[in-house]
């Protein structure tokens, strides 16, 4: 599963994922919602955080989805992005699209697109889908390797054409890791050639199947080269009408922040302006968060309004810099940032509050001749949204090493 924000017509792609409500008058509400409507998938991605494949037990029925869509609208949702697994494999996926759209909430979808046919694109548009974001994780060989299905890259490329022909807005999203790091420039050119107008980039996180393959994960010290590379690429691609938007699990601050985010990083937005829904009705503050520590309850048992106030969902509303540890505790930006991405920190180190995939942090350490790398010390148990545990190792920066 690739979790991304649905594209918006003003191409401030993924803005909700980094948005926070900062005024007393502003009420926290689930403005941006990522809704997994099935865990069934037609791919077997080697970096899938949810280990998607088979549907969950007791996934929500269409009638339950309709009721949930109404609750989302009543609470002020502005955009709902449908995901899986693979959303179009849910037998009632068009009914969910229609239910969301009929409330007046913008409905989008993120897809691996192995079978996002022209017929499906037209049906989605007719049901009320506004946009589709296609996951593209490198050039053809790399993408097919990561997606574990030969031909998946060609299907993703065709999906852009199908979306365009059906009148859907279309965007792209990419997980950056060791396999595709050297392909970003070429991939950006390819996406611009396809007419893509917004491209969300995030790191492959240490969760699910990716937690089993530590050799694929980027190292924290690589932020000092990745972020400038993305910044320069973003500047070049804007001239072609393509905007890069980095997601919540890489950054933060520094001279490229304004080029890579619609607004400066203001901390984890889970349960503040963001909501995640699992296909069995479990509710959490962010779709990427691991389930066990962060599910506040199930929509079958409580109303969405009641679940929104559970501690598991409101942790980011209530937290301050006192829970930070490691380098984050002494950071100049501690009060503002509050530990970066909760999902990545927790799945990496076992708790939130210390996020090493930070440009400012890596640059500060590099000035002292130090870099951080991760080592796995505990394997993941092999369940959806699971994670192992890593440790951070500080070491002297060796002689020049290439990024990839």
C-alpha positions in Angstrom: 0.0 0.0 0.0 1.1 3.5 -0.8 -0.4 6.1 1.4 -0.6 9.5 -0.2 -2.8 12.5 -0.3 -5.2 12.9 -3.2 -4.2 15.6 -5.6 -6.0 18.9 -5.5 -6.8 21.2 -8.4 -4.5 23.9 -7.1 -1.7 21.4 -7.2 -0.8 22.0 -3.6 -0.5 18.2 -3.5 -0.9 16.6 -0.1 -1.4 19.8 1.8 -3.7 18.2 4.3 -1.0 15.7 5.3 1.2 18.5 6.6 -1.5 20.9 7.7 -2.1 21.8 11.4 -4.7 23.9 13.0 -2.8 26.5 14.9 -5.4 29.1 16.1 -7.7 28.7 19.1 -10.7 29.4 16.9 -9.9 26.6 14.5 -11.5 23.3 15.6 -9.6 20.1 14.9 -11.6 18.0 12.4 -10.9 15.3 9.9 -10.4 17.6 6.9 -8.4 15.0 5.0 -9.3 11.3 5.2 -7.5 8.3 3.8 -9.9 5.3 3.7 -8.8 1.8 3.1 -11.9 0.1 1.8 -10.3 -3.4 1.4 -7.0 -5.0 2.1 -7.4 -7.2 -1.0 -4.7 -6.5 -3.5 -3.7 -7.7 -7.0 0.0 -6.9 -6.3 2.5 -8.3 -3.7 4.7 -5.3 -3.3 8.0 -6.0 -1.5 7.7 -2.6 0.4 4.1 -2.8 1.3 3.5 -1.4 4.9 0.1 -3.2 5.3 1.2 -6.5 3.8 -1.9 -6.3 1.6 -3.2 -9.3 -0.3 -6.2 -10.8 1.3 -9.2 -8.8 2.5 -9.6 -8.2 6.2 -12.1 -10.3 8.1 -15.5 -8.5 8.3 -14.8 -5.5 6.1 -17.4 -2.8 6.1 -20.5 -3.3 4.0 -21.7 -0.7 1.5 -24.5 0.4 3.9 -21.9 0.8 6.7 -19.7 2.8 4.3 -22.6 5.0 3.4 -23.3 5.8 7.0 -19.6 6.5 7.6 -19.4 8.8 4.6 -22.3 10.8 6.1 -20.5 11.0 9.4 -17.3 12.2 7.7 -19.3 15.0 5.9 -21.0 16.0 9.2 -17.6 16.4 10.8 -16.3 18.7 8.1 -14.3 16.4 5.9 -13.1 18.1 2.7 -11.4 15.3 0.8 -11.5 11.5 1.1 -8.9 9.4 -0.6 -9.8 5.7 -1.1 -7.0 3.1 -0.9 -6.4 -0.6 -0.4 -4.9 -3.1 -0.8 -6.4 -2.0 -4.1 -9.6 0.0 -3.8 -11.2 -1.1 -7.1 -11.1 -4.7 -5.8 -13.7 -4.0 -3.2 -17.0 -5.2 -4.6 -18.7 -2.0 -3.6 -16.0 0.5 -4.4 -18.1 2.5 -6.9 -20.8 2.6 -4.3 -18.3 4.1 -1.8 -17.2 6.6 -4.3 -20.8 7.6 -5.0 -21.6 7.8 -1.2 -18.7 10.2 -0.6 -19.3 12.3 -3.6 -23.0 12.7 -2.9 -22.2 14.3 0.5 -20.3 17.0 -1.4 -16.9 15.8 -0.2 -14.2 15.5 -2.8 -13.4 11.8 -3.5 -10.0 10.7 -4.9 -8.2 7.4 -5.1 -4.6 6.1 -4.8 -3.9 3.0 -6.9 -1.2 0.5 -7.8 -3.2 0.4 -11.1 -2.4 -3.1 -12.2 -5.9 -3.3 -13.6 -7.1 0.3 -13.6 -8.7 -0.1 -17.0 -10.3 2.5 -19.2 -13.7 1.0 -18.3 -12.9 1.3 -14.6 -11.7 4.9 -15.1 -15.0 5.9 -16.8 -17.1 4.1 -14.2 -15.2 5.9 -11.4 -15.7 9.3 -13.0 -19.4 8.6 -13.5 -19.7 7.6 -9.8 -18.1 10.9 -8.7 -14.4 10.3 -8.4 -12.4 13.5 -9.0 -8.8 12.4 -9.2 -6.5 9.4 -9.1 -2.9 9.1 -7.9 -0.9 6.3 -9.5 1.9 4.7 -7.6 5.1 4.6 -9.6 8.2 3.4 -7.8 11.0 3.8 -10.3 11.7 3.1 -13.9 10.3 -0.1 -15.4 12.7 -2.7 -14.1 12.9 -1.2 -10.6 9.1 -0.7 -10.4 8.3 -4.3 -11.4 10.9 -5.6 -9.0 9.4 -3.6 -6.1 5.8 -4.4 -7.1 6.7 -8.1 -7.6 4.7 -8.4 -10.8 6.2 -8.1 -14.3 4.1 -5.6 -16.3 3.0 -3.6 -13.4 4.9 -0.5 -14.6 3.3 -0.7 -18.0 -0.1 -0.9 -16.4 0.7 2.2 -14.2 1.7 4.1 -17.4 -1.5 3.0 -19.1 -3.5 4.2 -16.0 -2.4 7.8 -16.6 -3.8 7.6 -20.1 -7.0 6.0 -18.9 -7.5 8.6 -16.2 -7.0 11.4 -18.8 -9.4 9.8 -21.3 -12.1 9.5 -18.6 -11.7 13.1 -17.5 -10.1 12.5 -14.2 -7.3 14.6 -12.7 -4.3 12.4 -12.3 -1.2 12.5 -10.2 1.7 10.3 -9.1 3.3 9.1 -5.9 6.6 7.4 -5.2 8.3 5.7 -2.3 12.0 6.5 -2.3 14.4 3.8 -1.3 17.8 2.4 -2.2 16.5 0.7 -5.4 15.1 3.8 -7.0 17.2 6.6 -5.5 19.3 7.0 -8.6 16.2 7.2 -10.9 14.4 10.2 -9.5 15.6 12.6 -12.2 14.7 10.3 -15.0 11.4 9.4 -13.3 10.5 13.1 -12.9 11.1 13.7 -16.6 8.9 10.7 -17.5 6.1 11.9 -15.3 6.2 15.4 -16.8 6.1 13.9 -20.3 3.0 11.9 -19.3 1.3 15.2 -18.3 1.4 14.6 -14.5 1.0 17.8 -12.6 1.7 16.8 -9.0 4.1 14.1 -7.7 4.2 13.1 -4.0 7.5 11.7 -2.8 7.9 9.9 0.5 10.3 7.4 2.1 9.7 3.7 2.2 9.0 3.3 5.9 10.2 0.4 8.1 6.8 -1.2 8.3 5.2 -4.4 6.9 7.1 -6.1 4.2 9.6 -3.2 4.1 10.5 -4.0 7.7 11.8 -7.4 6.4 14.1 -5.8 3.9 16.4 -3.3 5.7 18.7 -3.1 2.8 16.0 -1.3 0.8 15.6 1.5 3.4 17.5 4.8 3.1 19.9 5.7 5.8 19.2 8.9 7.8 22.5 10.5 6.8 21.3 10.4 3.1 18.9 13.2 3.8 21.8 15.7 3.3 22.0 14.6 -0.3 18.4 13.5 -1.0 16.7 16.8 0.0 18.9 19.1 -2.0 18.5 16.7 -5.0 14.7 16.8 -4.7 14.8 20.6 -4.2 16.8 21.1 -7.4 14.6 18.6 -9.3 11.5 20.4 -8.0 12.7 23.7 -9.3 13.4 22.2 -12.7 10.1 20.3 -13.0 8.0 23.3 -12.0 9.1 24.9 -15.3 7.3 22.0 -16.9 4.2 22.3 -14.8 5.0 19.4 -12.4 5.0 20.1 -8.7 6.9 17.8 -6.2 5.4 17.6 -2.7 7.3 15.7 -0.1 5.3 13.7 2.5 5.5 13.8 6.2 8.3 11.3 6.8 11.2 13.2 5.3 12.5 16.7 5.6 12.6 19.0 7.6 13.5 22.7 7.4 16.5 24.1 5.6 16.7 26.0 2.3 14.6 23.5 0.3 11.6 23.4 2.6 9.7 26.1 0.7 10.3 24.3 -2.6 9.1 20.9 -1.4 6.2 21.7 0.9 3.1 23.8 0.4 3.7 25.2 3.9 6.6 24.9 6.4 6.5 21.7 8.5 4.4 22.3 11.6 4.4 18.8 13.2 2.4 15.6 13.0 -1.2 16.3 11.8 -2.6 12.9 12.9 -6.0 13.4 14.5 -5.8 17.2 14.0 -6.7 17.6 10.3 -6.0 14.0 9.2 -7.9 10.7 9.7 -7.2 7.1 8.7 -9.9 4.4 8.3 -9.2 0.6 8.0 -11.5 -1.6 6.0 -13.0 -3.3 9.0 -14.0 0.0 10.5 -11.0 0.6 12.8 -10.2 4.3 13.2 -6.8 6.0 13.7 -5.4 9.5 13.4 -3.3 8.8 10.4 -3.6 6.1 7.7 0.1 5.2 8.0 0.3 4.7 11.7 0.7 1.1 12.9 -2.7 -0.3 14.0 -2.1 -1.8 17.5 -0.8 1.4 19.3 -3.0 3.9 17.5 -6.5 2.5 16.7 -9.0 4.4 18.9 -11.9 2.0 18.3 -14.2 0.8 15.7 -17.0 2.6 13.9 -19.4 -0.2 14.5 -19.1 0.4 18.3 -18.9 4.2 18.5 -19.7 7.2 16.4 -16.9 8.9 14.5 -17.4 12.0 16.7 -16.8 9.9 19.8 -13.8 8.1 18.3 -12.2 11.4 17.3 -11.9 12.3 21.0 -10.1 9.1 22.1 -6.5 9.5 23.3 -5.2 7.3 20.5 -6.5 9.8 17.9 -5.9 13.0 19.8 -2.3 12.3 20.9 -0.9 14.9 18.5 -3.4 17.5 19.7 -2.3 17.1 23.3 1.5 16.5 22.9 4.3 19.0 23.5 8.0 18.8 23.3 8.2 17.0 26.7 7.8 13.6 25.0 10.8 14.2 22.6 14.0 12.3 23.2 17.4 11.7 21.5 18.5 14.5 19.2 14.9 15.8 18.8 14.8 16.8 22.4 17.5 19.3 22.1 16.7 20.5 18.6 16.2 24.2 17.9 12.9 23.4 16.2 11.6 21.1 19.0 8.6 23.2 20.0 7.6 23.7 16.4 8.3 20.3 15.0 7.6 18.1 18.0 9.5 15.1 16.7 8.6 14.9 13.0 6.6 12.0 11.6 5.1 9.8 14.4 4.6 6.9 12.1 8.2 6.6 11.0 9.7 7.3 14.4 7.5 4.7 16.1 8.0 1.9 13.5 11.7 2.6 13.5 12.5 3.0 17.2 9.5 1.6 19.0 8.0 5.0 20.1 7.5 8.4 18.7 9.4 11.6 19.5 12.8 11.0 17.8 12.8 11.2 14.0 16.2 10.7 12.3 15.1 11.2 8.7 15.5 15.0 9.1 17.5 17.3 6.8 18.2 19.8 9.6 19.4 17.1 12.0 21.6 15.3 9.4 23.2 18.7 8.4 23.8 19.6 12.0 25.5 16.3 12.7 27.5 16.4 9.5 28.9 19.7 10.6 30.4 17.9 13.6 31.7 15.1 11.3 29.0 12.6 12.4 26.3 10.7 10.7 23.5 8.3 11.8 22.6 5.0 10.3 20.0 2.4 11.3 20.5 -1.3 12.2 17.7 -3.8 12.7 17.7 -5.5 16.1 14.2 -7.1 16.1 12.2 -8.6 13.2 8.6 -7.7 12.5 6.1 -10.4 13.4 4.6 -10.7 9.9 1.1 -9.1 10.4 -0.5 -6.1 8.6 0.9 -2.7 9.7 3.5 -4.4 11.8 7.0 -3.3 12.5 10.3 -4.5 14.1 12.8 -2.4 15.9 15.9 -0.6 14.8 18.7 1.1 16.7 20.5 4.3 15.7 24.3 4.2 15.3 26.4 7.3 15.3 29.7 7.1 13.4 32.3 9.4 11.9 31.6 10.3 8.3 33.9 8.3 6.1 35.7 9.5 3.0 33.3 10.6 0.2 30.6 8.0 -0.6 28.2 8.3 -3.5 24.5 8.6 -2.7 23.7 5.6 -4.8 
